[in-house]
Short mmCIF file of C-alpha atoms in Angstrom, two decimals:
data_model
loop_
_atom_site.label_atom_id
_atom_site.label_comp_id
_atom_site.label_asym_id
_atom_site.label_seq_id
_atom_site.Cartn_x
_atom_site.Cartn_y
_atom_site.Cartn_z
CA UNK H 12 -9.00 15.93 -1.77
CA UNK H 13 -8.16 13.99 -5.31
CA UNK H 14 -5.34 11.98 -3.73
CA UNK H 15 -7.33 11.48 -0.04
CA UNK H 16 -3.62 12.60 2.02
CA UNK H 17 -4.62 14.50 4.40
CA UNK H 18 -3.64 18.05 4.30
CA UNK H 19 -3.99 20.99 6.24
CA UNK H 20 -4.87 24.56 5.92
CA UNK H 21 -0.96 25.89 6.05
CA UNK H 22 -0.64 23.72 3.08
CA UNK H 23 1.52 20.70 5.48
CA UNK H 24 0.41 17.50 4.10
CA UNK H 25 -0.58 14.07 6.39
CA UNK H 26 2.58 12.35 4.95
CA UNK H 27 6.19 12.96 4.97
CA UNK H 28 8.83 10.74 2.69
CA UNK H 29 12.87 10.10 3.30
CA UNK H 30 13.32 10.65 -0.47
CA UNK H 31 11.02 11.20 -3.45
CA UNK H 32 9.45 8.74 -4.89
CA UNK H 33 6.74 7.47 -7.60
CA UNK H 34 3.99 6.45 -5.02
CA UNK H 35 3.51 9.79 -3.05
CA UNK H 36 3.99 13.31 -4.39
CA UNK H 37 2.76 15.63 -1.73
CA UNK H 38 4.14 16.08 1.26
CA UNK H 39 7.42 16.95 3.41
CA UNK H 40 10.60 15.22 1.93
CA UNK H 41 13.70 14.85 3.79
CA UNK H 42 17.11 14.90 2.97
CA UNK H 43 17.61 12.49 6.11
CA UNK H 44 15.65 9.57 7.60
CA UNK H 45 13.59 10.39 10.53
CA UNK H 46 13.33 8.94 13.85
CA UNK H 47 9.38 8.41 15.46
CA UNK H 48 9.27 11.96 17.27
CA UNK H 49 10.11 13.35 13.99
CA UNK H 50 7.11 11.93 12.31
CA UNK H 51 4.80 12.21 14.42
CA UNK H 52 5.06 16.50 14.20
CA UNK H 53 5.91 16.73 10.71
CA UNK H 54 2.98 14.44 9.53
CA UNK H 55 0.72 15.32 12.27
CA UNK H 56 0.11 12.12 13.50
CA UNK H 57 0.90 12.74 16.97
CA UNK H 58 -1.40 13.85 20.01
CA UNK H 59 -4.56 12.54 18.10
CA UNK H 60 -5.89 10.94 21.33
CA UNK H 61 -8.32 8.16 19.55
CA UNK H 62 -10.98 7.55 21.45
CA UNK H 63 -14.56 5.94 21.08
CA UNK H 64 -18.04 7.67 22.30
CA UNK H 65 -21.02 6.41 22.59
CA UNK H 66 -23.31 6.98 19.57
CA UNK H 67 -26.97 8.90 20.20
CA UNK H 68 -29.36 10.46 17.28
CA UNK H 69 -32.27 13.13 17.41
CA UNK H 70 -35.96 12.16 16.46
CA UNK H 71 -38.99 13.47 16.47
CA UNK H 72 -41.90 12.35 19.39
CA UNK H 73 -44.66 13.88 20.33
CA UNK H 74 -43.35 16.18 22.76
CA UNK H 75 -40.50 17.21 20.26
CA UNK H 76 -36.99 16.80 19.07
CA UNK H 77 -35.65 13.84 21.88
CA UNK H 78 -31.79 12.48 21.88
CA UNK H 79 -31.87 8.62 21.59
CA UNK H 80 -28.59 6.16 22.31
CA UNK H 81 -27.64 3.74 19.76
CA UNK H 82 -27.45 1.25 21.72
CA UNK H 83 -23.91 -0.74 20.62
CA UNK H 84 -22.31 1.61 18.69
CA UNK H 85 -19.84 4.35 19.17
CA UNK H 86 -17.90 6.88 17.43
CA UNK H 87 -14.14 6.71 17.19
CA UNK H 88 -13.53 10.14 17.69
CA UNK H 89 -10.34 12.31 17.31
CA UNK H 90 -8.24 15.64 18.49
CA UNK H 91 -7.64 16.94 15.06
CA UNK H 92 -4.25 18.04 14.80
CA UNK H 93 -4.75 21.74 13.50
CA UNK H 94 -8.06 22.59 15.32
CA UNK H 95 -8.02 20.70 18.46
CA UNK H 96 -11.58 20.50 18.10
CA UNK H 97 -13.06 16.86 18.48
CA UNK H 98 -13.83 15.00 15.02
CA UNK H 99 -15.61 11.85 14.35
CA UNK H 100 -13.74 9.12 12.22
CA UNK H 101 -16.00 6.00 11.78
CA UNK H 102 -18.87 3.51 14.06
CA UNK H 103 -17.35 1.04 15.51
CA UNK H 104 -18.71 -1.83 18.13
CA UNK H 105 -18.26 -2.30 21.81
CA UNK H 106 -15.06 -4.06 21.91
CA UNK H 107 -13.21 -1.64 19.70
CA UNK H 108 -10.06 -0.37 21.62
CA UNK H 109 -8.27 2.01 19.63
CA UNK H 110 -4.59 2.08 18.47
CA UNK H 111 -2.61 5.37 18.60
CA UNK H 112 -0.71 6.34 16.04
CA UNK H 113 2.25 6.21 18.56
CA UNK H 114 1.81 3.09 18.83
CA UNK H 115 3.22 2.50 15.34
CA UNK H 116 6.03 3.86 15.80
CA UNK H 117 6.79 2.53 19.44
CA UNK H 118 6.73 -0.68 17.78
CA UNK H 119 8.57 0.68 14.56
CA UNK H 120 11.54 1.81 16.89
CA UNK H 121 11.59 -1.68 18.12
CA UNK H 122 11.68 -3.12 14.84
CA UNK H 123 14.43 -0.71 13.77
CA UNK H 124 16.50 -1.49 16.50
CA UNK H 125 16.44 -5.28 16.11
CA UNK H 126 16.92 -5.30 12.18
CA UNK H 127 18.81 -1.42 11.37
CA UNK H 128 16.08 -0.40 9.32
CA UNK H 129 15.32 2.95 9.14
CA UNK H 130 11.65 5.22 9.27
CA UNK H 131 10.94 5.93 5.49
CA UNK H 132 7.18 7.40 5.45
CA UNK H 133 4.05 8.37 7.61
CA UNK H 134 0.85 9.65 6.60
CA UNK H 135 -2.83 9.67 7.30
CA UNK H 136 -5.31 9.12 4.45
CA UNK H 137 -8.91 9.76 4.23
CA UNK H 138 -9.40 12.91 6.88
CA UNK H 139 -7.16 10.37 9.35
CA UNK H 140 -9.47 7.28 9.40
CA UNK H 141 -6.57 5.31 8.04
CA UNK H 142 -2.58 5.99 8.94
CA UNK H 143 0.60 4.34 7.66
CA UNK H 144 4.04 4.29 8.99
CA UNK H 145 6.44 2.25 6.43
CA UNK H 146 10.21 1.90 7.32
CA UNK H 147 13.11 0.69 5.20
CA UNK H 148 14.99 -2.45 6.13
CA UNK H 149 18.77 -2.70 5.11
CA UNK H 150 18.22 -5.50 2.83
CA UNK H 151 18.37 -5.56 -1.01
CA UNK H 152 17.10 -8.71 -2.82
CA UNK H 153 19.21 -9.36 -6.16
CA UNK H 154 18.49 -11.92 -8.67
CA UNK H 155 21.82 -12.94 -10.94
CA UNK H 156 22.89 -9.42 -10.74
CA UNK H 157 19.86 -7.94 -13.18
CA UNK H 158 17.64 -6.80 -11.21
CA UNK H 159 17.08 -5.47 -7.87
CA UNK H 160 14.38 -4.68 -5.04
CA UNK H 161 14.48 -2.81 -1.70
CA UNK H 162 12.31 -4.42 1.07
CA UNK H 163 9.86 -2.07 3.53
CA UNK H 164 7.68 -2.62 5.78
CA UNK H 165 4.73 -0.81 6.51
CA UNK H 166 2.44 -0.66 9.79
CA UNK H 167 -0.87 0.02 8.88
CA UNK H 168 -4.13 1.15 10.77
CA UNK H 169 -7.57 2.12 10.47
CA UNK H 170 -9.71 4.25 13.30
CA UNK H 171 -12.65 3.67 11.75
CA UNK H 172 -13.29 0.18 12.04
CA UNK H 173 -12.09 -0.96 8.21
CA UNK H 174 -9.47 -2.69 9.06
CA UNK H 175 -7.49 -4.17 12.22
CA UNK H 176 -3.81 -2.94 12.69
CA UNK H 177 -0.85 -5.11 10.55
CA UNK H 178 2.32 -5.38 9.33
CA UNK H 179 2.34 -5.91 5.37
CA UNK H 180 5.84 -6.49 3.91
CA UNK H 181 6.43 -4.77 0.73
CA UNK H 182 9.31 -5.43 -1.62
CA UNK H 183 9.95 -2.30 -4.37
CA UNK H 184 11.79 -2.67 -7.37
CA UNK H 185 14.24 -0.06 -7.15
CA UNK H 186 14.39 1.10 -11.06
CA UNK H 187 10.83 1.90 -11.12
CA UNK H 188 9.05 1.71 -7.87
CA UNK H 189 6.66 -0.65 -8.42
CA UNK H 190 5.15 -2.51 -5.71
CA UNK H 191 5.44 -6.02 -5.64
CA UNK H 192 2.61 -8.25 -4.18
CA UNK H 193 2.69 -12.15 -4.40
CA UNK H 194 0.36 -14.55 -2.62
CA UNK H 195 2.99 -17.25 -1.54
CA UNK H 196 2.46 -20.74 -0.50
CA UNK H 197 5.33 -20.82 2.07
CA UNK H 198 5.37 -17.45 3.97
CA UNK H 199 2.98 -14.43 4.89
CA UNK H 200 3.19 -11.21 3.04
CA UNK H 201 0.68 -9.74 5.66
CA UNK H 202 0.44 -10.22 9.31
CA UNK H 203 -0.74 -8.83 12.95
CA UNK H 204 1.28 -8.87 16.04
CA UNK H 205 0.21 -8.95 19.50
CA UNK H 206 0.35 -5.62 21.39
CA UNK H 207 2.39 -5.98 24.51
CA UNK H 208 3.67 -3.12 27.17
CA UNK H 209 7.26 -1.83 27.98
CA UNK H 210 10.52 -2.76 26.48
CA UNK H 211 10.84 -6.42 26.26
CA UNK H 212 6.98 -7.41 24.80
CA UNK H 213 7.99 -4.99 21.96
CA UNK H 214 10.95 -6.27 21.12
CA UNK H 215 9.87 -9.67 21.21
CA UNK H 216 7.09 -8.86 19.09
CA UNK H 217 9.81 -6.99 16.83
CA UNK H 218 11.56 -10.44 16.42
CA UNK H 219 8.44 -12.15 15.75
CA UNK H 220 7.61 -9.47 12.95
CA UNK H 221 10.94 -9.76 11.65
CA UNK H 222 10.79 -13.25 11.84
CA UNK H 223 7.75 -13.71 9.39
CA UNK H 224 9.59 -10.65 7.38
CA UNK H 225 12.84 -12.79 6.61
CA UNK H 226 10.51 -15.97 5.74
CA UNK H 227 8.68 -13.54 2.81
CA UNK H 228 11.46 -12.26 1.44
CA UNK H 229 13.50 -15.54 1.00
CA UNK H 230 10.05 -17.09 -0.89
CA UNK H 231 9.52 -13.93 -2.97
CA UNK H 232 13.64 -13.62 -3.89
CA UNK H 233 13.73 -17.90 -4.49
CA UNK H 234 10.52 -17.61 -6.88
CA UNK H 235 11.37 -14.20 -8.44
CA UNK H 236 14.96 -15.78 -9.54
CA UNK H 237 13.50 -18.35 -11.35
CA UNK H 238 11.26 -16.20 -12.85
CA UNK H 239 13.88 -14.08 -13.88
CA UNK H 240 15.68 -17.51 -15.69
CA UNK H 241 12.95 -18.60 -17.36
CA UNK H 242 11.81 -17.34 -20.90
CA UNK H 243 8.55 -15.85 -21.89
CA UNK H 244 7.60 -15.18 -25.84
CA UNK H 245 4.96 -12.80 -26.68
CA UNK H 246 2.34 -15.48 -27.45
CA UNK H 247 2.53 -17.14 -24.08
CA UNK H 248 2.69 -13.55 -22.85
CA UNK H 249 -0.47 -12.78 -24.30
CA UNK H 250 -2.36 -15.81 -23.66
CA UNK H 251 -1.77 -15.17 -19.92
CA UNK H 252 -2.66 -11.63 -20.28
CA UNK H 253 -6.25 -12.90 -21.19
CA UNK H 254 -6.93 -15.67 -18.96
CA UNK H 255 -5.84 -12.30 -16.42
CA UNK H 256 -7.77 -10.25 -18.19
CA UNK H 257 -10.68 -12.13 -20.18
CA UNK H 258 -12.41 -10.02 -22.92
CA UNK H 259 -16.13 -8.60 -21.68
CA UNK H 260 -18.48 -10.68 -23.14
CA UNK H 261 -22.15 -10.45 -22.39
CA UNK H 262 -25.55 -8.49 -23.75
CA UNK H 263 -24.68 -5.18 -21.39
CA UNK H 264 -20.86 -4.98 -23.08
CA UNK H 265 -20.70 -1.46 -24.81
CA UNK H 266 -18.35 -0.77 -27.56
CA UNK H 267 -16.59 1.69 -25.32
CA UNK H 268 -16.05 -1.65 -22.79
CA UNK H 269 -14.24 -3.21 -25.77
CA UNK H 270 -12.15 -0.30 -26.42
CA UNK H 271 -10.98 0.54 -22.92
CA UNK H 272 -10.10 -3.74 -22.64
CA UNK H 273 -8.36 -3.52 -26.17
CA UNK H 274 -5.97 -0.48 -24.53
CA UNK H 275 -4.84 -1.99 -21.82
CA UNK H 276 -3.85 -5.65 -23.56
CA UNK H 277 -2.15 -3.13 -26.01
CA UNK H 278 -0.49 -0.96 -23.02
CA UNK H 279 0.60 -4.15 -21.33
CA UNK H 280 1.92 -5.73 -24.53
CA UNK H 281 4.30 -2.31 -24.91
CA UNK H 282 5.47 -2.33 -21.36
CA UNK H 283 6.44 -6.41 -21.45
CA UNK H 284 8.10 -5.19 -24.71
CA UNK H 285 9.67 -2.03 -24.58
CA UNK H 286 9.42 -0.38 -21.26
CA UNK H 287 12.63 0.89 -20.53
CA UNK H 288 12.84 -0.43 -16.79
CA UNK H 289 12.61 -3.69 -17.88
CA UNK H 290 16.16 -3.61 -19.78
CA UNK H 291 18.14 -6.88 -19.76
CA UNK H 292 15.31 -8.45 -18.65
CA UNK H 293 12.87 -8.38 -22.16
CA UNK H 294 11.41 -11.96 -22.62
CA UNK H 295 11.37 -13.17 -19.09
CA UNK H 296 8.44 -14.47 -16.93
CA UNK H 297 9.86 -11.53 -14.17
CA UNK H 298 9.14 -8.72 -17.36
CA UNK H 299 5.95 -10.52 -18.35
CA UNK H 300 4.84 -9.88 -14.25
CA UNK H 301 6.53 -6.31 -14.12
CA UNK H 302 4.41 -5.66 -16.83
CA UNK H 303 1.57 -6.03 -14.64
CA UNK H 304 3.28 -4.11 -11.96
CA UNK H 305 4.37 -1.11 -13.79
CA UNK H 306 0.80 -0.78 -15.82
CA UNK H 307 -1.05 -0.90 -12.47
CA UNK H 308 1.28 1.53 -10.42
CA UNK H 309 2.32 3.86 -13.04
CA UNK H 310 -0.21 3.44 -16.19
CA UNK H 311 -3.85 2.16 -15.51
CA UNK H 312 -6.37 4.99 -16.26
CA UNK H 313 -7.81 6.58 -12.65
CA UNK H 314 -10.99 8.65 -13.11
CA UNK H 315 -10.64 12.54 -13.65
CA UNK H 316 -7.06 11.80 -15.10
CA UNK H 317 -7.61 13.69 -18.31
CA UNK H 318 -9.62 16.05 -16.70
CA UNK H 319 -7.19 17.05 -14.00
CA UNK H 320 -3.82 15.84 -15.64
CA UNK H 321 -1.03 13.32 -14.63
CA UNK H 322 -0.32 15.03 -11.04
CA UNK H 323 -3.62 14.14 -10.50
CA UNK H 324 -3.45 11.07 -11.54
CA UNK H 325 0.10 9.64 -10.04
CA UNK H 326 -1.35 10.73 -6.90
CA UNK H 327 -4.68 8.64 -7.45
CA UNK H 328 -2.47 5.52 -8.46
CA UNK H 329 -0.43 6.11 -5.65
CA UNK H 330 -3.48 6.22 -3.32
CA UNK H 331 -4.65 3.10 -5.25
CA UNK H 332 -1.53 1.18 -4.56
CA UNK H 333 -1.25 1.58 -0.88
CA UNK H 334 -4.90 1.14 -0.15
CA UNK H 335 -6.76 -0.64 -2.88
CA UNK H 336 -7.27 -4.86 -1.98
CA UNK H 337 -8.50 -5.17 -5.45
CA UNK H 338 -5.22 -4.04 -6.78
CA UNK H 339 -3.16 -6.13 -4.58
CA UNK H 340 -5.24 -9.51 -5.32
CA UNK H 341 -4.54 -8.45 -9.19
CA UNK H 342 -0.94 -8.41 -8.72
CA UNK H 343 -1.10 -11.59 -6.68
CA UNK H 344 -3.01 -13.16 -9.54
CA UNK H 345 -0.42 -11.90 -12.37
CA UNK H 346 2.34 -13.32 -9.87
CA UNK H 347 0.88 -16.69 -9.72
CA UNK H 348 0.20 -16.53 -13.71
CA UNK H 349 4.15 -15.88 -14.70
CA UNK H 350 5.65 -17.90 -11.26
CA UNK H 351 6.85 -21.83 -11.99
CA UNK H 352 5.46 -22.33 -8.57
CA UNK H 353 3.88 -20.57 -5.52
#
């Protein structure tokens, strides 16, 4: 599918949402938040039982077709959800263990408990080799009263081997949901905690999370209010712009190349200008990185956009921003390029 969430054959998606919201259009919304039990049915995430199996192939010999292990490898395997039939999700080593998807949300309840955050999202991506669970926590970072972000975080996992399970805090600025992403020099934006059994290991790992969560947020809100203070003219604007974005140069540069770099220094020119989110704040280092923000989110061209129109697309941006690494060290860069310091 375009947007890789997961859906199924009675037209339920892999991903359900508290609210509507610029990132994800498909799925279940609900009027309510919605506790772990609740996510794991309505985004199918529950039951999966993630398991690994050792790997064989067929190959020919001279008394036939013969089955062969692979010696090292093995198959993460799942229950689909719909089917029940066994499905293969990636190769992974010999000291793989999975991580069930209730496992998220064990540790979710934990962290909800200890802060009064609420669930938000869930959803699988990618036929369910990768699953988020995101929840809201009851803080709202305001700098001088113009402008304002909600914090999340989200639990991430992969059952194919991509990626190890983590905690990635994610501010959102609240007028347009853009996703914010700064590498900081004085606190973790992106972190794993140790998996412990009952009660007490998970709220103490909880704590720890929220711990680390705090430290983030008071960097990010201490560095975005400066930004916010400190002017930004369209020259410097668009000298930083280039050193972000350097013109191709080179013998294999095609006209076409030039043109598609020439619209997007023009498109993020108009948003540092006139984008309407960015009211009150015009001519700031904060626009000149929500510029960034907004054209990568909400703007950047995805393949088969024109083709397939702007449903298409959101939903391709929106994969893009939770999954994409290459996006996320972009908006790190841009954040380093308008901050004072980091």
């Amino acid at each position: 599918m375009a947007h890789n969430i997961e859906r199924f054959t009675d037209g339920r998606a892999g991903f359900i949402s508290a609210r509507k919201d610029a990132w994800h259009r498909l799925g279940t919304v609900t009027t309510d938040t919605f506790t772990a039990a609740e996510a794991m049915d309505k985004a199918r995430l529950g039951g999966w039982n993630v398991r690994t199996a050792p790997l064989s192939t067929t190959t020919d010999s001279p008394d036939g077709p013969v089955t062969v292990p692979v010696l090292g490898s093995y198959a993460t395997v799942r229950t689909h959800p719909e089917t029940g039939v066994p499905e293969p999700l990636g190769v992974v080593g010999p000291g793989y263990m999975p991580v069930q998807n209730e496992t998220h949300c064990d540790l979710l309840d934990a962290l909800v408990g200890e802060s009064g955050a609420h669930f938000e999202t869930a959803g699988s991506l990618h036929g369910g080799r990768q699953v988020f669970v995101t929840l809201k926590l009851p803080r709202t970072m305001k700098f001088q009263g113009r402008d304002h972000l909600d914090l999340y975080v989200a639990a991430l996992n992969s059952h194919d081997g991509s990626s190890a399970f983590r905690l990635i805090v994610t501010p959102v600025r609240i007028v347009c949901a853009n996703t914010q992403a700064a590498a900081l020099s004085t606190a973790r934006a992106s972190f794993s905690i140790r998996h412990t059994s009952g009660a007490q290991g998970r709220i103490l790992a909880a704590r720890e999370a929220l711990d680390l969560t705090w430290q983030y947020a008071d960097a990010f809100e201490e560095e975005a209010s400066a930004m916010i203070e400190a002017e930004l003219d369209r020259e410097e604007f668009d000298n930083i712009i280039g050193r972000l974005y350097p013109e191709p140069k080179g013998p294999k540069v095609t006209e076409q190349m030039k043109r598609t770099h020439s619209r997007k220094l023009s498109a993020l020119g108009d948003l540092f200008a006139n984008s309407p989110t960015l009211q009150g704040l015009h001519g700031t280092r904060w626009a000149g990185y929500q510029a960034v923000t907004e054209y990568l989110d909400h703007v950047a061209p995805v393949k088969g956009g024109k083709k397939y129109g702007e449903t298409y697309a959101a939903n391709a941006r929106a994969l893009r921003t939770v999954t994409s690494s290459t996006l996320v060290t972009q908006k790190h860069d841009a954040f380093s390029a308008f901050a004072l310091t980091v």
